[in-house]
Coordinates of C-alpha atoms in Angstrom, one line a residue:
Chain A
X1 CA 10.0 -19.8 5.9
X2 CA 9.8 -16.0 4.9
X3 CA 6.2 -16.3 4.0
X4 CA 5.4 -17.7 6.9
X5 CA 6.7 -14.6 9.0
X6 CA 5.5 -12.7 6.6
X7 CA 1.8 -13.7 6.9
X8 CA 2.0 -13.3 10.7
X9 CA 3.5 -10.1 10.9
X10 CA 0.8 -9.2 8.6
X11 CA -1.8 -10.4 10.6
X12 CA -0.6 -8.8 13.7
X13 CA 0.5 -5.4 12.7
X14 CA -0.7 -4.5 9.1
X15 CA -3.8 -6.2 8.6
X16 CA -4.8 -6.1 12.2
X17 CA -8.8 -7.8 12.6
X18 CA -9.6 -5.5 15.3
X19 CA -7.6 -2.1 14.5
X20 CA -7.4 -2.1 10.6
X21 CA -10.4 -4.9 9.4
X22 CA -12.5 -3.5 12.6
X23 CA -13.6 -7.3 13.1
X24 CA -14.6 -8.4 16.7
X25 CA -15.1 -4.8 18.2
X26 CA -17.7 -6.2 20.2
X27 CA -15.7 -8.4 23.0
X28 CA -12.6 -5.5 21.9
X29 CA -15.3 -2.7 23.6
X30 CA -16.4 -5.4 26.0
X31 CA -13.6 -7.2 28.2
X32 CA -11.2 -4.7 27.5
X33 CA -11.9 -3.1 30.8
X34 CA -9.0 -4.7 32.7
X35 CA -5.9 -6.2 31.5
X36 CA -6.3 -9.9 33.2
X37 CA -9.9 -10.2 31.2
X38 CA -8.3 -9.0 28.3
X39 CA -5.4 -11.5 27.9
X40 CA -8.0 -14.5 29.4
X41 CA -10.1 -13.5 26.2
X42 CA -7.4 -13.0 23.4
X43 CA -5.9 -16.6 24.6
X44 CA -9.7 -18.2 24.1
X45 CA -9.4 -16.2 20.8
X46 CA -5.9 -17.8 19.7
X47 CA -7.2 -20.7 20.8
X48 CA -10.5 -20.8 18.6
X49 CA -9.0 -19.3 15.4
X50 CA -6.7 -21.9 15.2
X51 CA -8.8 -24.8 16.2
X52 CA -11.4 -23.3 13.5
X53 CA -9.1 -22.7 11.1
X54 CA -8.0 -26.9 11.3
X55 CA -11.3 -27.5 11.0
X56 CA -13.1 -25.6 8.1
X57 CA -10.2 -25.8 5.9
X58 CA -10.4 -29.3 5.2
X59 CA -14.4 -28.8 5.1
X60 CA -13.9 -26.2 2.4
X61 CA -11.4 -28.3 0.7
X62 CA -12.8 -31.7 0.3
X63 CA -17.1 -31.1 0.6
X64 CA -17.4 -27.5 -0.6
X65 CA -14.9 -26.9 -3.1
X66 CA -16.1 -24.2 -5.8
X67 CA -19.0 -25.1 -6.8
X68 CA -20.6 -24.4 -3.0
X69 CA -18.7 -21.8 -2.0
X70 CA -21.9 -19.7 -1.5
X71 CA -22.4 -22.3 1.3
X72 CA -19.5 -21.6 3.3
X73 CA -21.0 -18.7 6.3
X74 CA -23.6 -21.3 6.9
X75 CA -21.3 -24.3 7.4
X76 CA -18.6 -22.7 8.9
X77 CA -20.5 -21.0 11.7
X78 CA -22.4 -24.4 12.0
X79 CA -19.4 -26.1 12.5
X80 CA -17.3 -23.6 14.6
X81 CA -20.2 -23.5 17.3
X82 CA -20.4 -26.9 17.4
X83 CA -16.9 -27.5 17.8
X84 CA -16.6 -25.1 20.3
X85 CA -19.3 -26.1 22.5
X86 CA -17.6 -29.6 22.4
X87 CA -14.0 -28.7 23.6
X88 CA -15.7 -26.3 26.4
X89 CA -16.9 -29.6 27.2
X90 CA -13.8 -31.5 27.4
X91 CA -12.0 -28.7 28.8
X92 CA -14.4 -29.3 31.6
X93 CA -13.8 -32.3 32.0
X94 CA -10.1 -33.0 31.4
X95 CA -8.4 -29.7 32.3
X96 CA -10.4 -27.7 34.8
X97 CA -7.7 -25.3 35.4
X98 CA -7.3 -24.0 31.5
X99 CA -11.5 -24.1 31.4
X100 CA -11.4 -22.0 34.6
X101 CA -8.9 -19.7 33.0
X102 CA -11.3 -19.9 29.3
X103 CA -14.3 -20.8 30.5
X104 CA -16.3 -18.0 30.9
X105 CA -15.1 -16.6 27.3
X106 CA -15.2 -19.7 24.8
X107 CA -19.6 -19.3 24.9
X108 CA -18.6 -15.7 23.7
X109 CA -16.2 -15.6 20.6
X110 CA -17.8 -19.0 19.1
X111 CA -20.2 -16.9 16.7
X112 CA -17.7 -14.3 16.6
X113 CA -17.4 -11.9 13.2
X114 CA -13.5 -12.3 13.7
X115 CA -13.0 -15.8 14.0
X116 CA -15.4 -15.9 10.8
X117 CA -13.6 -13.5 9.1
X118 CA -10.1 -15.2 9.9
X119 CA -11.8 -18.5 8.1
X120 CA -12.9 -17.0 5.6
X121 CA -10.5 -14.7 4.6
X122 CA -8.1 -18.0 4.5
X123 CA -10.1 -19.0 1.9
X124 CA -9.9 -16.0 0.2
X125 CA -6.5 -15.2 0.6
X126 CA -6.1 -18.7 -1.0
X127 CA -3.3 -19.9 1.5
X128 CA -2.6 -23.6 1.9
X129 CA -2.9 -25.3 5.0
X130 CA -0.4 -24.4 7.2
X131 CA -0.5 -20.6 5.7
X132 CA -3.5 -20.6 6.9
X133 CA -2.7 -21.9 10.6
X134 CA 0.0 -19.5 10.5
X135 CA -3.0 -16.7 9.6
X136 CA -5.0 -17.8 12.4
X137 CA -2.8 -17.6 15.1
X138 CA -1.4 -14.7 14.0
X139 CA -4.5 -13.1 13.9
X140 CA -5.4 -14.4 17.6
X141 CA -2.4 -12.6 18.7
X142 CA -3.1 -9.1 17.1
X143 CA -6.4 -9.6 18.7
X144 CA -4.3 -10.1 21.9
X145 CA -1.8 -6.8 21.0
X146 CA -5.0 -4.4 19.9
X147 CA -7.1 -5.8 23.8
X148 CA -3.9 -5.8 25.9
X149 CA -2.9 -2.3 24.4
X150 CA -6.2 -1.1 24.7
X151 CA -6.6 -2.2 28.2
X152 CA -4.1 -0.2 28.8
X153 CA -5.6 3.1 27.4
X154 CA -8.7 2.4 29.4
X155 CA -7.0 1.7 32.6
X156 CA -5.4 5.6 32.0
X157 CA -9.0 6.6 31.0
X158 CA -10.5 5.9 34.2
X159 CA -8.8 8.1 36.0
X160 CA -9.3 10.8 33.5
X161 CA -11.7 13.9 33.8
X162 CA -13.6 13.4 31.0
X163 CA -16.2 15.7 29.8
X164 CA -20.0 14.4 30.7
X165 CA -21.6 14.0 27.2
X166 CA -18.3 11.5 26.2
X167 CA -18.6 9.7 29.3
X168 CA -18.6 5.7 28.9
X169 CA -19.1 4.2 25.5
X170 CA -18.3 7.3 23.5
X171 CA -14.8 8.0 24.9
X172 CA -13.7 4.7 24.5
X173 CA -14.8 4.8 21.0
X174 CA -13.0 8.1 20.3
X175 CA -10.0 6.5 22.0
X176 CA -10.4 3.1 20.1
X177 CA -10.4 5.0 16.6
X178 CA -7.1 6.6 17.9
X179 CA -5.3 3.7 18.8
X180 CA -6.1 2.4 15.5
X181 CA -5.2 5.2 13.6
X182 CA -1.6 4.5 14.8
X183 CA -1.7 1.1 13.5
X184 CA -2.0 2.8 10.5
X185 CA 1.6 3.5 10.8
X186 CA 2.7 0.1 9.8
X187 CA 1.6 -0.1 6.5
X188 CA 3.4 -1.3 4.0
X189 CA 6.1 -2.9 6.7
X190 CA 5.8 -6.3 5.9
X191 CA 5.9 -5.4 2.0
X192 CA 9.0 -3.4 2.6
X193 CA 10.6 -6.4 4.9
X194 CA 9.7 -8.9 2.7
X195 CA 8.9 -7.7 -0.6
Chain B
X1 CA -28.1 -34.6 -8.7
X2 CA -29.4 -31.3 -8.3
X3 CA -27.2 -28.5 -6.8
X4 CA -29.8 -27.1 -4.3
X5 CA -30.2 -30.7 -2.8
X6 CA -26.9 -31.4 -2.6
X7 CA -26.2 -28.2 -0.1
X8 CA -29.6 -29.2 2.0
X9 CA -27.8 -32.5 2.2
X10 CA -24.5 -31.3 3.3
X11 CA -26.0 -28.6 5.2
X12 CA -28.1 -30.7 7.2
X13 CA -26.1 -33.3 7.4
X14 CA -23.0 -31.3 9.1
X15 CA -25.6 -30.0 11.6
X16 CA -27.3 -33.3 12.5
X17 CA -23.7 -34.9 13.5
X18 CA -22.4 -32.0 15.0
X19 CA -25.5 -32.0 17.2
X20 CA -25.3 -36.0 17.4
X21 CA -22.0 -35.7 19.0
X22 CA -22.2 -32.8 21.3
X23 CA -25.4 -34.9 22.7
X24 CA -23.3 -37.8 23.1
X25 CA -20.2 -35.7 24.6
X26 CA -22.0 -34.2 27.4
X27 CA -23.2 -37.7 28.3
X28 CA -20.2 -38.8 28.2
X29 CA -18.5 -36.2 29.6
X30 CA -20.5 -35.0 32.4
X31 CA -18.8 -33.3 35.4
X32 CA -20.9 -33.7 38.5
X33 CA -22.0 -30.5 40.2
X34 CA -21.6 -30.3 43.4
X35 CA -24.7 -28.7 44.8
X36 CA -24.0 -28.0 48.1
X37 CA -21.0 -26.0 47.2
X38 CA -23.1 -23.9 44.6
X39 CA -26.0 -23.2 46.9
X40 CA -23.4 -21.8 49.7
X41 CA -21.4 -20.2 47.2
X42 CA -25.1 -18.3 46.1
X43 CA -25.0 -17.5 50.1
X44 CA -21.8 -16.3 50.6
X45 CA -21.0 -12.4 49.8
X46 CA -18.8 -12.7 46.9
X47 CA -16.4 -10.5 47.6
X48 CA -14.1 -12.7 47.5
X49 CA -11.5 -11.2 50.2
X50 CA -10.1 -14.6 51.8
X51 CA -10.6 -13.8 55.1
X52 CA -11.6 -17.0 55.5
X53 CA -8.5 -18.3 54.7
X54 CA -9.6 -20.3 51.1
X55 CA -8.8 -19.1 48.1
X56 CA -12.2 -16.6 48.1
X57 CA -15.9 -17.7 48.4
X58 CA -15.6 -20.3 45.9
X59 CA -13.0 -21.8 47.8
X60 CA -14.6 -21.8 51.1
X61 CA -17.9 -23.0 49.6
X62 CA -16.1 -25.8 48.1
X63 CA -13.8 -26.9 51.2
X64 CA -17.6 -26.5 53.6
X65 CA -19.2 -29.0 50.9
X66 CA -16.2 -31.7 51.3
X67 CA -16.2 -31.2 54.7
X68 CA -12.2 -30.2 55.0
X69 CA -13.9 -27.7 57.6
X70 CA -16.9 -27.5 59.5
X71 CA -16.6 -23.9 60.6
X72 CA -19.5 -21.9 59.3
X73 CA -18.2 -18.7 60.8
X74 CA -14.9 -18.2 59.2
X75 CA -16.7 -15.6 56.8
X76 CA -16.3 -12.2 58.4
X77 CA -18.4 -10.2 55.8
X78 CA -21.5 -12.3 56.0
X79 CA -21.5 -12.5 59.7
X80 CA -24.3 -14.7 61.3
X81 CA -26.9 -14.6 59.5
X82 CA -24.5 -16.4 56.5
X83 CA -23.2 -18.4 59.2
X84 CA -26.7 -19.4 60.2
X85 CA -27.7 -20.3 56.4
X86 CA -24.7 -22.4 55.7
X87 CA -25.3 -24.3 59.0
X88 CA -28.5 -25.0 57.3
X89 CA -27.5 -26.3 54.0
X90 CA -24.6 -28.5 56.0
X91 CA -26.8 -29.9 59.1
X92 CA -24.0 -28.2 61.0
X93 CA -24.2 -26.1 63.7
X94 CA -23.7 -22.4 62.9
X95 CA -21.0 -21.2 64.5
X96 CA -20.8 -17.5 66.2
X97 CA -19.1 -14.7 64.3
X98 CA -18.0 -12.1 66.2
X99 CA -18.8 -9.0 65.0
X100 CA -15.9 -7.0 64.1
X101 CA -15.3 -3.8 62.6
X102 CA -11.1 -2.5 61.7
X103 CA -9.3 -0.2 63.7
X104 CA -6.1 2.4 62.5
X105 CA -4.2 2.5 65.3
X106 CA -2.7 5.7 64.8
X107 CA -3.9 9.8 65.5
X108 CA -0.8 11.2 63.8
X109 CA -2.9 13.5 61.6
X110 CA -1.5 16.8 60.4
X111 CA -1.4 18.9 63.5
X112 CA -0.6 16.1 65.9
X113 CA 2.4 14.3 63.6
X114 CA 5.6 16.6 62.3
X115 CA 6.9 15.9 58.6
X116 CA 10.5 15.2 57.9
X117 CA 10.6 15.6 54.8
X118 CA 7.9 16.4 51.7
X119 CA 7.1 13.6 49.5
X120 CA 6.1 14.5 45.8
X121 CA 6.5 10.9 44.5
X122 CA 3.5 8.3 43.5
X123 CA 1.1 8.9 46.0
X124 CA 1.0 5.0 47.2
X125 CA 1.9 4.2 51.1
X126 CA 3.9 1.4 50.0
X127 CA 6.0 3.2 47.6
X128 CA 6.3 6.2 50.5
X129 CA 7.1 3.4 52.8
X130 CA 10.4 2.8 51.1
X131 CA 11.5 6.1 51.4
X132 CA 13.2 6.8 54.6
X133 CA 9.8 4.9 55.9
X134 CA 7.4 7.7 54.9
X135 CA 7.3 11.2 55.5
X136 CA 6.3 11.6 58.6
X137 CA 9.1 11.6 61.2
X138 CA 7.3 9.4 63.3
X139 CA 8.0 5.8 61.1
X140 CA 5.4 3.7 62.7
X141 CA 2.4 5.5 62.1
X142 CA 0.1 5.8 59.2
X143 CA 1.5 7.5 56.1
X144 CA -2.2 8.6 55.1
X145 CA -1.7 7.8 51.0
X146 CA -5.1 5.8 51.3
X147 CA -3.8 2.3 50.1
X148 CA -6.2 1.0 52.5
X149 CA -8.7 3.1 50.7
X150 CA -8.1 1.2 47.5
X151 CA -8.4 -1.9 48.5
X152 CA -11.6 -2.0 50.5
X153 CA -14.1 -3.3 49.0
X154 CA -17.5 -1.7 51.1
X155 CA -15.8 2.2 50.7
X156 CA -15.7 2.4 54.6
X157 CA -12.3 4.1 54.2
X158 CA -11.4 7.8 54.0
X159 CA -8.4 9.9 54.3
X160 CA -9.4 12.4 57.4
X161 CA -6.4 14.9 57.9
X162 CA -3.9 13.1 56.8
X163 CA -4.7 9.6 58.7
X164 CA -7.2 6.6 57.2
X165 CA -10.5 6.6 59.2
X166 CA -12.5 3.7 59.1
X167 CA -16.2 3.3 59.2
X168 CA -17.3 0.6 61.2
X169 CA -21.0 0.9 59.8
X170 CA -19.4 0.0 56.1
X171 CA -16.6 -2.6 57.6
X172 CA -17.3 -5.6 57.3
X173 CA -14.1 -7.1 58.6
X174 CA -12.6 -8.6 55.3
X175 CA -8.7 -7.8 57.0
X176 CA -8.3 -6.3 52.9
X177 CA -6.9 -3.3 54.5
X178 CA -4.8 -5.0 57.1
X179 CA -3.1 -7.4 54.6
X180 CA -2.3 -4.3 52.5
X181 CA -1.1 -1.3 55.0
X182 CA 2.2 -1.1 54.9
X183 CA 2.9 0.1 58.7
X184 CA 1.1 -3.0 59.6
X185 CA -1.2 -0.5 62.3
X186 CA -4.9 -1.5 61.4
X187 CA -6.6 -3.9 63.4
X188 CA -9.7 -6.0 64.4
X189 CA -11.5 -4.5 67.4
X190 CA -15.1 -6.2 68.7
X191 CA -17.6 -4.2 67.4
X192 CA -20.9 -3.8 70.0
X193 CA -18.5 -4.4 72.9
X194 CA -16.9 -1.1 74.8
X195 CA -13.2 -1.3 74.6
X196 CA -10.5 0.9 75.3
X197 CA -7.6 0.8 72.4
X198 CA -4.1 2.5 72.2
X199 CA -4.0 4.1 69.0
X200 CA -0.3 4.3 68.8
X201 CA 2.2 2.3 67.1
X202 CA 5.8 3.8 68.0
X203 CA 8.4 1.9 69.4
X204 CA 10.8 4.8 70.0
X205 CA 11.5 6.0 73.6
X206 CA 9.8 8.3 75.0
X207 CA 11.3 11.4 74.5
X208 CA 11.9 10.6 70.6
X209 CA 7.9 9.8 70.4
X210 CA 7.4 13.5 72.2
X211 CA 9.6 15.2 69.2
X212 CA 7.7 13.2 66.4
X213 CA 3.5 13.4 67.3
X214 CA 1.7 15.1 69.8
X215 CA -0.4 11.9 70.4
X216 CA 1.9 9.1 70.7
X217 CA 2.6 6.7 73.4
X218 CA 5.8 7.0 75.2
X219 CA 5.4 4.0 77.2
X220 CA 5.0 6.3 80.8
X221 CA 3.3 3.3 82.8
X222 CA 0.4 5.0 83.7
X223 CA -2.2 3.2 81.9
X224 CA -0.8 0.0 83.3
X225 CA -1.0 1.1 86.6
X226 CA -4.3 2.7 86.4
X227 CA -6.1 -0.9 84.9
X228 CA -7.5 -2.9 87.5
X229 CA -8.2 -6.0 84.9
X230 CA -5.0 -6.4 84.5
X231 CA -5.5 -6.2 80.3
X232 CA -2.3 -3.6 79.3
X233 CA 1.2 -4.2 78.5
X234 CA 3.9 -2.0 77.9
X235 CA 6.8 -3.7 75.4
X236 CA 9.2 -1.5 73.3
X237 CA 7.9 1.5 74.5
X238 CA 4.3 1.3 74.0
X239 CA 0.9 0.3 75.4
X240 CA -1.1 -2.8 73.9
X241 CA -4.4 -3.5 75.2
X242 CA -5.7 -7.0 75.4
X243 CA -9.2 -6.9 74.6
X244 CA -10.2 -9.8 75.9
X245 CA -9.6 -8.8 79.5
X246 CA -10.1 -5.0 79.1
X247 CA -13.8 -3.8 80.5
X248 CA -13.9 -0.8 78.5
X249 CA -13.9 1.2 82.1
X250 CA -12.1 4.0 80.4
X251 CA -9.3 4.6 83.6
X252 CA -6.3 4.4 81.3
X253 CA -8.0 6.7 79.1
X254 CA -8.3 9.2 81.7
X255 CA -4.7 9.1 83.0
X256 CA -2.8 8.7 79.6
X257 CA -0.6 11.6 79.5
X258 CA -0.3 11.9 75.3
X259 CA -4.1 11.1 75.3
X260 CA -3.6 8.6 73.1
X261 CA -5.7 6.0 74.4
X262 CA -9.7 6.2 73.6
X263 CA -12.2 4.5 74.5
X264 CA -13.9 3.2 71.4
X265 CA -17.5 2.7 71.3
X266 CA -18.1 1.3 68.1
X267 CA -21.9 0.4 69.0
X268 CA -22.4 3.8 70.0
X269 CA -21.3 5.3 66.5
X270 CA -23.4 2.5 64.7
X271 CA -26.7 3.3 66.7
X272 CA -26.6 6.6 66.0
X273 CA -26.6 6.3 62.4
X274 CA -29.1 3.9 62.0

């Protein structure tokens, strides 16, 4: 049970993808604008980390093993878009409501670095199944602390007077590189919980 | 076997049934798409502001297509000509929207209105609201913290002095700002038609209204007796105008004492700018 809370608390706070792995900036920077876009993306993200995660590992397990490992970006992205195309699909057809609420994200995060990375990093990390389950949705949701946080900070920012040459893209980067410099704040908290 | 074959193999072979079955899924599970309601919704403004009365333009699109209403007019912001086009798509026939632009019924601007007390909280009419009912004495009129200004979609809004303006040239009559002002003192007024409107709100008596704005209606009569169409009421102590029956002859105008009734030419400001 302890390793289990262990590995997500360190997937949301210490070992955050976005804020301390600086995976997924790109829909971080991009739906981060407002709070309701935020938490509609970081579910979809939850959502497909997890779902990936159930996939790929048995992939890796039983047809890849070590001897192919060099063929695991190529499958895994193969199989993660696919798989993702197909449940937008039966979303659509079974649940309207949650594919209203996901729809418009799922396209975005299917190729996404983070959701990659979470896969992979199982992999490397060498966790068993459900460690890794537990990796993946923990993961979603410090994707979901680091946009709903942020969306915060650029909610503020908007009605800031900020100087012309760090208007748009740079500010929020400046601001971005702050917020994760106080994630840095939480290392070692798991080891010191736990260890 | 050799190992390069072997990953072409698996490789290819993950792709071709992952491919394979999304083919066969979105046979399978194909939603139909209603093409009617698309096409409208590509029509309708997008704005989104439910003055229709669905749940935005999707909403209204949809409910058209499936024929739970037949009114093409019931969108405010896209006026006839949308009116006309969805009449099209439907075989219905369009339906007139009146043209429309919001009114703030209220002149209690700095010089005219007295304070009562002074407000340093969050600037936000609704939050003011709470507070002894804003900070004007007079507690029907508009508080002027521009929560109307935030919620309009077209910016026809402004602060002037102290009370919310509107534009009619940017209105488009989405009722955002009605639904959202707090005093309850904006309303719809005919645009291109001459009307005559009481831009007052107070329900005090008389004498009270005198102590709290220079240009509110006490509820003296005059107006009432001075219309000839019959189109003003008096109730709680102040004048409402029914615009259907009022000509826009501008004699209540002349005799209101407080000078709080104006004729309002909304054509007249909209020519002139364009």
């Amino acid at each position: 049970m302890k390793i289990y809370i262990s590995i997500l608390l360190t997937a949301i706070l210490t070992e955050n993808f976005v804020l301390s792995k600086f995976l997924g900036i790109c829909p971080f920077l991009g739906v981060s604008k407002k709070l309701n876009t935020a938490v509609g993306m970081s579910t979809a993200v939850i959502f497909v980390m997890a779902l990936s995660t159930a996939v790929t590992y048995p992939i890796n397990k039983y047809i890849l093993k070590t001897d192919y490992a060099y063929l695991q970006t190529i499958v895994f992205i193969l199989v993660i878009a696919a798989l993702v195309q197909l449940v937008e699909i039966t979303l659509k057809k079974f649940i309207p409501a949650l594919y209203n609420a996901l729809g418009i994200y799922l396209p975005l995060i299917t190729t996404n670095c983070a959701v990659l990375g979470v896969v992979l990093l199982n992999i490397t990390k060498e966790l068993n199944f459900a460690q890794s389950m537990f990796n993946a949705v923990g993961g979603g949701l410090g994707f979901m602390v680091a946009m709903v946080m942020f969306s915060g900070v650029r909610e503020r920012l908007e009605s800031c007077d900020i100087p012309k040459s760090l208007q748009g893209l740079p500010i929020v980067l400046i601001a971005a590189s702050l917020v994760s410099v106080s994630f840095l704040g939480f290392t070692g908290l798991v080891d010191g919980m736990f260890g | 076997m050799e190992p390069i074959i072997f990953a072409v193999i698996v490789v290819s072979a993950i792709g071709r049934i992952s491919g394979l079955g999304l083919a066969i899924a979105s046979k399978v599970m194909a939603v139909p798409v209603d093409e009617k309601a698309e096409r409208i919704q590509e029509i309708l403004p997008g704005a989104n502001c439910g003055a229709c009365g669905f749940s935005g333009c999707s909403g209204y699109a949809s409910a058209l297509s499936k024929g739970e209403t037949t009114n093409t007019a019931l969108c405010n912001p896209g006026g006839n000509e949308v009116s006309k086009l969805i009449a099209g798509i439907m075989g219905l026939d369009a339906g007139e929207v009146k043209p429309s632009a919001a009114v703030v019924l209220c002149q209690g601007n700095n010089r005219n209105a007295s304070k009562k007390l002074n407000y340093s909280g969050v600037l936000s009419c609704k939050m003011a609201n709470q507070l002894f009912g804003g900070p004007k004495d007079c507690i029907y009129g508009c508080i002027g913290f521009g929560d109307c200004v935030e919620v309009c979609p077209y910016n026809a809004i402004h602060i002037c002095n102290g009370v919310a303006r509107i534009n009619p040239i940017n209105c488009r009559a989405c009722k955002k700002c009605i639904n959202v002002c707090p005093k309850h003192i904006i309303e719809l007024m005919p645009l291109y038609e001459v009307k005559a409107a009481v831009l007052c709100a107070n329900k005090d008596k008389g004498a009270l209204t005198r102590g709290e704005c220079m240009a509110g209606c006490i509820g003296c009569m005059r107006c009432v007796k001075a219309c000839e169409s019959g189109a003003i009421t008096v109730t709680n102590f102040c004048a409402k105008i029914d615009y259907d029956k009022c000509t826009g002859c501008g004699k209540c105008s002349e005799v209101c004492t407080m000078k709080c009734i104006n004729i309002i030419d909304l054509n007249k400001i909209v020519s002139k700018v364009i």
